[in-house]
mmCIF file of C-alpha atoms and ligand atoms in Angstrom:
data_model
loop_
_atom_site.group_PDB
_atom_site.id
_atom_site.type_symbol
_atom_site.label_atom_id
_atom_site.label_comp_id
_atom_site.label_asym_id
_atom_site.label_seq_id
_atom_site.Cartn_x
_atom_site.Cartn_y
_atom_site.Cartn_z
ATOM 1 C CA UNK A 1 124.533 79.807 140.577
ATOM 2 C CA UNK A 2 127.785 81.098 142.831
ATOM 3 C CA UNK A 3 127.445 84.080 140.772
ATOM 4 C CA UNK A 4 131.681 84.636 140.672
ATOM 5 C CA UNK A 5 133.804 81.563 139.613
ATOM 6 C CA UNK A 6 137.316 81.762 141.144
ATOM 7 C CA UNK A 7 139.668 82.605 138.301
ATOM 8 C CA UNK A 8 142.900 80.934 137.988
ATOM 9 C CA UNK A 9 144.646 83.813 136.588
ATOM 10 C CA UNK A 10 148.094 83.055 134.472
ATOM 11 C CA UNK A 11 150.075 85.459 136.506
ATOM 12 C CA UNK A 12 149.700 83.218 139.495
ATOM 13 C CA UNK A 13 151.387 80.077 137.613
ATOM 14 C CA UNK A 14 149.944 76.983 137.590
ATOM 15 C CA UNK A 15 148.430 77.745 141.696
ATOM 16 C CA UNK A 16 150.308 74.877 143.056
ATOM 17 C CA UNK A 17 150.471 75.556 146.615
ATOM 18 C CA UNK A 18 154.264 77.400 147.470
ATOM 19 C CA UNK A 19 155.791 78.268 150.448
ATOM 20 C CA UNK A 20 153.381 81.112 151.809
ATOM 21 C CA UNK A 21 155.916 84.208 152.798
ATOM 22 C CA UNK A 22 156.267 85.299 156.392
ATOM 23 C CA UNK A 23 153.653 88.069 156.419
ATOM 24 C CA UNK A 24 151.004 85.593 154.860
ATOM 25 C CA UNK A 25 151.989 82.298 156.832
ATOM 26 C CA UNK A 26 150.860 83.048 160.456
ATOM 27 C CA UNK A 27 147.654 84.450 161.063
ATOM 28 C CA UNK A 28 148.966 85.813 163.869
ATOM 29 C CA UNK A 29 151.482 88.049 162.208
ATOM 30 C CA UNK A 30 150.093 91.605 163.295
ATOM 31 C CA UNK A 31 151.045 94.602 161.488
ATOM 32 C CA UNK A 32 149.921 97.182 163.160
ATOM 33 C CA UNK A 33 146.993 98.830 165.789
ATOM 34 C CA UNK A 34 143.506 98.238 164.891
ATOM 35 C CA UNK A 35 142.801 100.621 161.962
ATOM 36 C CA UNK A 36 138.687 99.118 161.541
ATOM 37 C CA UNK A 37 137.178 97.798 164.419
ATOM 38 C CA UNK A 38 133.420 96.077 163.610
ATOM 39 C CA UNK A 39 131.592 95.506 167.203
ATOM 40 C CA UNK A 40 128.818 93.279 167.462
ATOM 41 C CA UNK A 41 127.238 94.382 164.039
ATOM 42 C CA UNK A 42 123.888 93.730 162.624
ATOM 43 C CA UNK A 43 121.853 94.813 160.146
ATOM 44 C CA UNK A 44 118.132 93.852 158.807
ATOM 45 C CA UNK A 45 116.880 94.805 154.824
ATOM 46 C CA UNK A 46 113.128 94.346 156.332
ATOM 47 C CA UNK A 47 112.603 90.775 157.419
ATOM 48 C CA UNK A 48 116.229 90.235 156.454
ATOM 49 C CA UNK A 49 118.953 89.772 158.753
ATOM 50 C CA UNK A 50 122.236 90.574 156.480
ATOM 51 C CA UNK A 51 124.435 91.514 159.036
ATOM 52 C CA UNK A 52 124.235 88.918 162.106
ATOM 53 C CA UNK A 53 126.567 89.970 164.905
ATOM 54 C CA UNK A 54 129.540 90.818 163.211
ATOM 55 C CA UNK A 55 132.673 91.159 164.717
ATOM 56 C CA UNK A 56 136.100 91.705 162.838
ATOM 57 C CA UNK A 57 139.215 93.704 163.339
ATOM 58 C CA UNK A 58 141.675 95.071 160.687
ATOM 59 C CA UNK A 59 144.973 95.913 161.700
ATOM 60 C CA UNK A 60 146.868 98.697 159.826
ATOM 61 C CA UNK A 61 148.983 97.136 157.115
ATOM 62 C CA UNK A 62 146.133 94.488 156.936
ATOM 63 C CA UNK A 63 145.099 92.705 153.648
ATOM 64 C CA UNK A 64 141.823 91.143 153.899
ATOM 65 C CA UNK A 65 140.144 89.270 151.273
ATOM 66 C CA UNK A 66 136.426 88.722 152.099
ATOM 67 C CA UNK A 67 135.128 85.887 150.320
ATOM 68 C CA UNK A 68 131.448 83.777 150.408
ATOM 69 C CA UNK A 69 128.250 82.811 148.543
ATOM 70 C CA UNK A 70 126.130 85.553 146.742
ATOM 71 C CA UNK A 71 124.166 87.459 149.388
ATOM 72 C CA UNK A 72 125.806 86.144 152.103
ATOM 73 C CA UNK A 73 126.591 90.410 153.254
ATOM 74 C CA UNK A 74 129.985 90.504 151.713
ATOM 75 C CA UNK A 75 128.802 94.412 149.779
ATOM 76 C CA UNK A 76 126.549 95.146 152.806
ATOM 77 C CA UNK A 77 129.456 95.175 155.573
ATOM 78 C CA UNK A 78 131.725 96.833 152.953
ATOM 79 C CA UNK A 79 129.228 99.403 152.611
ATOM 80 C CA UNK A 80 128.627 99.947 156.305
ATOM 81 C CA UNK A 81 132.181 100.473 156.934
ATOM 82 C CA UNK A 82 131.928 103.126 154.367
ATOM 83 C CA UNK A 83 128.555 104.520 155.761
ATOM 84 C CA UNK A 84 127.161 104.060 152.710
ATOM 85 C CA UNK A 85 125.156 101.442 154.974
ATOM 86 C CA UNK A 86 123.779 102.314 158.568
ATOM 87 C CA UNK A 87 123.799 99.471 160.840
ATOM 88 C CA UNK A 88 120.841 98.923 163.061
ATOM 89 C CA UNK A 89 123.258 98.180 166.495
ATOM 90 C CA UNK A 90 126.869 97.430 166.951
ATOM 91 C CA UNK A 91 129.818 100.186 166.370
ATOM 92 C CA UNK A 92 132.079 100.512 163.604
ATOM 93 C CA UNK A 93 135.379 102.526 164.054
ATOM 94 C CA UNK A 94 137.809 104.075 161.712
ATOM 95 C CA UNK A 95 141.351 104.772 163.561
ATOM 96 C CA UNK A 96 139.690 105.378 166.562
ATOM 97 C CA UNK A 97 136.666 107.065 165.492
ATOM 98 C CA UNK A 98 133.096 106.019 165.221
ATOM 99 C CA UNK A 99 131.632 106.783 161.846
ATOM 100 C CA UNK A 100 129.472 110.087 162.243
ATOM 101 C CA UNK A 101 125.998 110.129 161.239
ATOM 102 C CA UNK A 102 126.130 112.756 158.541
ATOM 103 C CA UNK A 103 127.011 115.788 158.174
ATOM 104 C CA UNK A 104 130.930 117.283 157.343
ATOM 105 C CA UNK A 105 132.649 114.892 159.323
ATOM 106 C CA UNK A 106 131.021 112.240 157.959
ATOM 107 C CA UNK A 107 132.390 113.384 154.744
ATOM 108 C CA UNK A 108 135.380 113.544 156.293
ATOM 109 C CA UNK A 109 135.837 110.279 157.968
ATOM 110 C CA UNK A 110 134.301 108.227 154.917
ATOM 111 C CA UNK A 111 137.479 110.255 152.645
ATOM 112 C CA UNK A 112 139.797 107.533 155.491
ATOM 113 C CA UNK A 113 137.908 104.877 153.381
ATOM 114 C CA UNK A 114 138.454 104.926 149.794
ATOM 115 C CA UNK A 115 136.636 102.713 147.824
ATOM 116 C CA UNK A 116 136.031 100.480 144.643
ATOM 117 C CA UNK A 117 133.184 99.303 142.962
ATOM 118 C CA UNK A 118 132.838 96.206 140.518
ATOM 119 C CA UNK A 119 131.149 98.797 138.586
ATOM 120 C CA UNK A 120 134.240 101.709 138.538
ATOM 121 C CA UNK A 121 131.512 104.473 139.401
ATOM 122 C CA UNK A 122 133.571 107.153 137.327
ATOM 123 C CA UNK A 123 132.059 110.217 136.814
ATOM 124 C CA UNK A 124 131.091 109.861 133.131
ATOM 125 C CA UNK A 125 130.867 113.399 132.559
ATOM 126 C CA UNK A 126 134.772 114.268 133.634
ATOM 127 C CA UNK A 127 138.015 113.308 132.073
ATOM 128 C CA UNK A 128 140.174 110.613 134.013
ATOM 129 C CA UNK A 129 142.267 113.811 135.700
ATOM 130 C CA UNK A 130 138.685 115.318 136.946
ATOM 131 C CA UNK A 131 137.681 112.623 138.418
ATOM 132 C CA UNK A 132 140.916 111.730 140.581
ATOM 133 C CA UNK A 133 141.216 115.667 141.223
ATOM 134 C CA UNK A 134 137.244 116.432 142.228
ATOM 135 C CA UNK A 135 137.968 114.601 145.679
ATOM 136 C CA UNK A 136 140.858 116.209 146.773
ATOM 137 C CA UNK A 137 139.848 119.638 146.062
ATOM 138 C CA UNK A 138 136.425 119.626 147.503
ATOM 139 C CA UNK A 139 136.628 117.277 150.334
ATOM 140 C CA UNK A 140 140.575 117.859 151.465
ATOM 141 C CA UNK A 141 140.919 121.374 150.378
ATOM 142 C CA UNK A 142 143.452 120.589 147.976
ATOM 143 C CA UNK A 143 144.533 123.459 145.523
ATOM 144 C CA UNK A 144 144.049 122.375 141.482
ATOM 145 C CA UNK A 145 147.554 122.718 141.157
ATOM 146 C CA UNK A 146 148.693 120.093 143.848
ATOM 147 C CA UNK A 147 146.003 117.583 143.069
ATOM 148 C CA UNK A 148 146.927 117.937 139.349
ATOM 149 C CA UNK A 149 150.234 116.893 140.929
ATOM 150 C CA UNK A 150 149.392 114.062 142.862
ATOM 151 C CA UNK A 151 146.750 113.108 140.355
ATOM 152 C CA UNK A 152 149.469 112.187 137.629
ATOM 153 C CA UNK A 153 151.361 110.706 140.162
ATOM 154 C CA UNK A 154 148.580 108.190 140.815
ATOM 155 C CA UNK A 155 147.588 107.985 137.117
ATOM 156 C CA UNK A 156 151.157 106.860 136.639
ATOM 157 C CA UNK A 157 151.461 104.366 139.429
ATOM 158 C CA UNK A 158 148.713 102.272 138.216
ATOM 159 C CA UNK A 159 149.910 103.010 134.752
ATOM 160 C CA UNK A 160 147.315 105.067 132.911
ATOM 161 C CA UNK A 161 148.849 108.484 133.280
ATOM 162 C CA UNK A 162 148.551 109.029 129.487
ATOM 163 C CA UNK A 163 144.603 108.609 129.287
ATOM 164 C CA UNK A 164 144.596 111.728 131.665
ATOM 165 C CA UNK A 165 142.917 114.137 129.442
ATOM 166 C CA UNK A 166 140.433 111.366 128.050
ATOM 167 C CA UNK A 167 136.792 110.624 129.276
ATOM 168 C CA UNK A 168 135.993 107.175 130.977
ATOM 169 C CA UNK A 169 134.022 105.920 128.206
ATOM 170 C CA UNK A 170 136.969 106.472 126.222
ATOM 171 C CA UNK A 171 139.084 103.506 128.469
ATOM 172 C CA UNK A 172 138.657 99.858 128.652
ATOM 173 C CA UNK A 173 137.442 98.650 131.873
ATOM 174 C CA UNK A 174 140.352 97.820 132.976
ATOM 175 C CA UNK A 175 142.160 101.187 132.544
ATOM 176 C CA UNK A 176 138.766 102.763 133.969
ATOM 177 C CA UNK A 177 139.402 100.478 137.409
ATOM 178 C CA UNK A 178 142.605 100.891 137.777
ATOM 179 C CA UNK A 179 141.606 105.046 137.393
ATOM 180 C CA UNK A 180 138.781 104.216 140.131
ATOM 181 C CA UNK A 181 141.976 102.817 143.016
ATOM 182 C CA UNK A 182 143.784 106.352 141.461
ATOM 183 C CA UNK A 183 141.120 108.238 142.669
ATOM 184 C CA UNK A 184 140.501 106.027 145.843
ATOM 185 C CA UNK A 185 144.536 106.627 146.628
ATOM 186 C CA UNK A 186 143.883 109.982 146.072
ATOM 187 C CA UNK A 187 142.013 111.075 149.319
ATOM 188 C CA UNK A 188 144.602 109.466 150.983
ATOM 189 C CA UNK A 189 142.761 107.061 152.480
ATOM 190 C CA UNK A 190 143.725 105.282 155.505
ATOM 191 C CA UNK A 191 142.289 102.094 154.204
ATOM 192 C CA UNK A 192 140.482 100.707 151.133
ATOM 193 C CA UNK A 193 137.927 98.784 150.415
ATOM 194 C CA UNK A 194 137.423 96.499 147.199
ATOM 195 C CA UNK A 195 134.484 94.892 146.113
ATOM 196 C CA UNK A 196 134.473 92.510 143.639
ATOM 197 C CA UNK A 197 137.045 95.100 141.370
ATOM 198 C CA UNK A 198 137.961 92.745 139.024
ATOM 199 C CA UNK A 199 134.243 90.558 138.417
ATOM 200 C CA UNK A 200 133.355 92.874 135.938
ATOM 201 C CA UNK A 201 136.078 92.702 133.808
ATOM 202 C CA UNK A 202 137.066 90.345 130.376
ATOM 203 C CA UNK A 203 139.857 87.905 131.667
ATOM 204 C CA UNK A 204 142.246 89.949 129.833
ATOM 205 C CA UNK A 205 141.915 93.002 132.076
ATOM 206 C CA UNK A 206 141.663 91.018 135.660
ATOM 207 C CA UNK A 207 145.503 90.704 135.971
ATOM 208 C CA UNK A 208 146.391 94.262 135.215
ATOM 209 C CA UNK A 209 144.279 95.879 137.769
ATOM 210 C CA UNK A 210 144.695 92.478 140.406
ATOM 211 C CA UNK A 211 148.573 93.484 140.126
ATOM 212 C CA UNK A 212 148.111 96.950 140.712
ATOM 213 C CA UNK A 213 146.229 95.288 143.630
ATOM 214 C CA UNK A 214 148.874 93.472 144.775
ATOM 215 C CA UNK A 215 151.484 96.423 144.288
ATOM 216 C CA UNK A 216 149.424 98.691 146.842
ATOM 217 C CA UNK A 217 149.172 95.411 148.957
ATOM 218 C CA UNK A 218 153.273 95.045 149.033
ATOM 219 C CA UNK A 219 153.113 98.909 150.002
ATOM 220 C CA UNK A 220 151.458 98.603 153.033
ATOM 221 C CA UNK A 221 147.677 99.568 152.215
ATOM 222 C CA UNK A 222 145.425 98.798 154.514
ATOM 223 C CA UNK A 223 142.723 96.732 152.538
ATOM 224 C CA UNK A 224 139.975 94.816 152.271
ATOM 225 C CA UNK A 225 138.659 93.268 149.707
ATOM 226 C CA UNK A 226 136.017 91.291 148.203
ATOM 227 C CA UNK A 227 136.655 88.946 145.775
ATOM 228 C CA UNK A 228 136.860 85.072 144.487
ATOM 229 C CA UNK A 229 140.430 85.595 142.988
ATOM 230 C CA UNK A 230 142.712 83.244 144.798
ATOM 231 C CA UNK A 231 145.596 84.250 143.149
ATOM 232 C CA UNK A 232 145.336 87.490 144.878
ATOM 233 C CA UNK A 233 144.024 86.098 148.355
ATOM 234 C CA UNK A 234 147.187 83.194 148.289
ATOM 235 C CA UNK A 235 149.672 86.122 146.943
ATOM 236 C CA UNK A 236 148.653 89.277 149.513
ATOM 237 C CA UNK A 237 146.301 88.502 152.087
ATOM 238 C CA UNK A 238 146.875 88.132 155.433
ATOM 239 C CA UNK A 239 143.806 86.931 156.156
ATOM 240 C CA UNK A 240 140.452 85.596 154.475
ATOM 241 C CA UNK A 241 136.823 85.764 156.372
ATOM 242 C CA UNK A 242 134.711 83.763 155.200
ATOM 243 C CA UNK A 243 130.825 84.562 154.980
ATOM 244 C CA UNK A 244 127.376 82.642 154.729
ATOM 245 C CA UNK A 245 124.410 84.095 154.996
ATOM 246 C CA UNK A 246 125.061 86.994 157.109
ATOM 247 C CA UNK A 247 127.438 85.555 159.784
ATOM 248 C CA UNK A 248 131.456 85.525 159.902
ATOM 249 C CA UNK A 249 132.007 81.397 159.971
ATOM 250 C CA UNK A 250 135.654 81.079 159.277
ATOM 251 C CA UNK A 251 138.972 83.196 159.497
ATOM 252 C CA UNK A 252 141.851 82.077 158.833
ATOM 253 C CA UNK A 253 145.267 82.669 156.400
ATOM 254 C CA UNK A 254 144.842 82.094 152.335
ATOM 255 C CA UNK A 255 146.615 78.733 152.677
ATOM 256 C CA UNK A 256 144.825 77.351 155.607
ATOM 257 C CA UNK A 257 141.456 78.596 154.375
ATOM 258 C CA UNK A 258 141.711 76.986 150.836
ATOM 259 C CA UNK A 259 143.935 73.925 151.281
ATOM 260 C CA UNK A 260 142.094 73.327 154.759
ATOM 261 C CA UNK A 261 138.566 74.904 155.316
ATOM 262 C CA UNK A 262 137.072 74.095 158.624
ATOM 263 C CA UNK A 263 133.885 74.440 158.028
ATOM 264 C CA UNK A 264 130.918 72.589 156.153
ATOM 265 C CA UNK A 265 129.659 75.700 154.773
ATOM 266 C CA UNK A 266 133.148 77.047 153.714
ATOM 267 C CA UNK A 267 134.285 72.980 152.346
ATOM 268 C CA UNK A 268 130.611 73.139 150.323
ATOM 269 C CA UNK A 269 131.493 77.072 148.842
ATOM 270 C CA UNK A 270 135.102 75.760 147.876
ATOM 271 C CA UNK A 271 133.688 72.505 146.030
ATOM 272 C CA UNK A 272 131.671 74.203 144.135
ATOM 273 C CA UNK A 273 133.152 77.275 143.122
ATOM 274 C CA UNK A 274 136.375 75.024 142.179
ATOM 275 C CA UNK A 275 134.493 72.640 140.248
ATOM 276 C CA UNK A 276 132.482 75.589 138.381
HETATM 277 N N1 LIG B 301 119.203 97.721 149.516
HETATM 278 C C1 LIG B 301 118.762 96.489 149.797
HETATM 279 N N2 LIG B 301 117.480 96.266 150.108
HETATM 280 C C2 LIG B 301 117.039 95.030 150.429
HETATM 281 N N3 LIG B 301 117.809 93.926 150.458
HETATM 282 C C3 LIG B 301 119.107 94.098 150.140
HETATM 283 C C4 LIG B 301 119.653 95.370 149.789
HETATM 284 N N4 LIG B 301 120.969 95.210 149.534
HETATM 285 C C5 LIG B 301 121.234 93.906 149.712
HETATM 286 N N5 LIG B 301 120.124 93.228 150.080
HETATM 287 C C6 LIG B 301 120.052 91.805 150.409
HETATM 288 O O1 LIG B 301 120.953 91.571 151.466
HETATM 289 C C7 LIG B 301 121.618 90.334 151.298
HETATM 290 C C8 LIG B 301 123.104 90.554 151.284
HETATM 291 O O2 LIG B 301 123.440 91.276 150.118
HETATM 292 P P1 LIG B 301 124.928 91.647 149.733
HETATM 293 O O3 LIG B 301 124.842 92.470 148.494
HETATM 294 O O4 LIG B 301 125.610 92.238 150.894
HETATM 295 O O5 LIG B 301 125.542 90.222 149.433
HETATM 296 P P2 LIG B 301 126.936 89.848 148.769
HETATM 297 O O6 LIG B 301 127.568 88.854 149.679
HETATM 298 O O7 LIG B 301 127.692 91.078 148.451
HETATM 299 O O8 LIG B 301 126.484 89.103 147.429
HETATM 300 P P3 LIG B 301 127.181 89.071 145.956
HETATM 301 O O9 LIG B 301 128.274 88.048 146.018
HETATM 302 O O10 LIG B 301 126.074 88.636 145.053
HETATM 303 O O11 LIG B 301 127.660 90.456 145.651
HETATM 304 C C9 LIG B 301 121.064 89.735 150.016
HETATM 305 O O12 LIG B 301 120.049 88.829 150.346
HETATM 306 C C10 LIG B 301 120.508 90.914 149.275
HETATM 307 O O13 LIG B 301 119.455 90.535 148.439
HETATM 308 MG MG1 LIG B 302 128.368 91.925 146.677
#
């Protein structure tokens, strides 16, 4: 029924609560300006109201794990920070800027936003380089030669640098996600978004792309991300926001929100995606 179980992955140990480090013990540790500012958001599918006044900021440096029952808007907001959404009233803003309509700049401002489906969304028809080059060249200008470059660079940070020359259908799922954040870090992005990247994946794969997670985490990206891993919420977010059916109803740090949820809704979610 709560479509994602939480996973206790191995990496994280046995999950007994430890001694939360500085940048994850106060929520109001700041690291930086606001980088995404969401303004009184909502958004209707029809009849539906997904999106019910939503109001968030993410600081620059920010981790965010975004975390509620299925259809609660989790992938909706995600995608309306991209513009992949529009939003019927509110303002969303990206380092300043409100998201253009359409157009070049559009294209533009969304390449500040990478991000990551559950689903990887390669392009099946290009090898792993293409499709961490294609972005570069045709949205940033980039020549082939220095987003060949930067594209092995990537390849090698997340540690698939020698399926380069191979197609996507060629990699496990895991190797094909952690090629999706590779092409994501490849716009440069000024912050990315996550959703659900690891739900999709056998148990084997989840830690190898979750630490590649945590990696970019530790270097400062900007992120937010969807997903019902604690491990990865306790270990590198700042913050979790907590969603039910369309609303915002809790923020507060990983420890706080798990060990001490304030809410029914969020103490009802917990209980029954820890006893699944
Ligand atoms: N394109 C669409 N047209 C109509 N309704 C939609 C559309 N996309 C999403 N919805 C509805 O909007 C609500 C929020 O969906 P959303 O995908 O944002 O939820 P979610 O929190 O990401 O859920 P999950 O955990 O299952 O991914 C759901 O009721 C969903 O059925
Ligand atoms: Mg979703």
């Amino acid at each position: 029924m709560w479509g994602h179980p939480v996973r206790w992955s191995p990496m994280f140990g046995d999950m007994e609560p430890t001694a939360p480090s500085p940048a994850t013990s106060n929520i109001s540790v700041r690291r930086g300006e606001p980088l995404v500012v969401v303004k009184d958001v909502n958004k209707h599918f029809g009849e539906l109201h997904v999106l019910k006044n939503i109001n968030s900021v993410v600081n620059r440096g920010e981790v965010v794990v975004v975390i509620g029952p299925s259809g609660s808007g989790k992938s909706t907001l995600c995608r309306a920070i991209n513009r992949l959404e529009t939003i019927d009233d509110g303002i969303i803003t990206i380092d300043g800027h409100e998201l253009p309509k359409e157009g070049k700049a559009l294209a533009h401002l969304r390449a500040d936003v990478g991000m990551v489906f559950q689903s990887f969304n390669l392009f099946a028809h290009k090898t792993v380089l293409e499709n961490v080059t294609l972005g570069p060249i045709k949205v940033r200008g980039m020549s082939r030669k220095d987003a060949d470059k930067r594209a092995m660079e990537l390849l090698e940070r997340v540690g698939v640098a020698n399926q380069a020359k191979k197609m996507p259908a060629q990699l496990s799922g895991g190797q094909q996600q952690r090629v999706a954040i590779a092409r994501a870090l490849a716009m440069d992005p000024k912050v990315i978004l996550l959703d659900e990247p690891t739900s999709a994946l056998d148990p084997e794969m989840i830690n190898e792309v979750l630490e590649v997670m945590i990696r970019l985490a530790e270097d400062g990206m900007t992120m937010i991300v969807v997903t019902h891993e604690m491990g990865f919420a306790r270990k590198a977010a700042d913050r979790v926001i907590f969603m039910a059916e369309g609303e915002i109803v809790e923020e507060a740090t990983p420890e706080q929100f798990f060990t001490n949820p304030q809410s029914a809704r969020a103490k009802d979610f917990l209980s029954k995606i820890l006893a699944h």
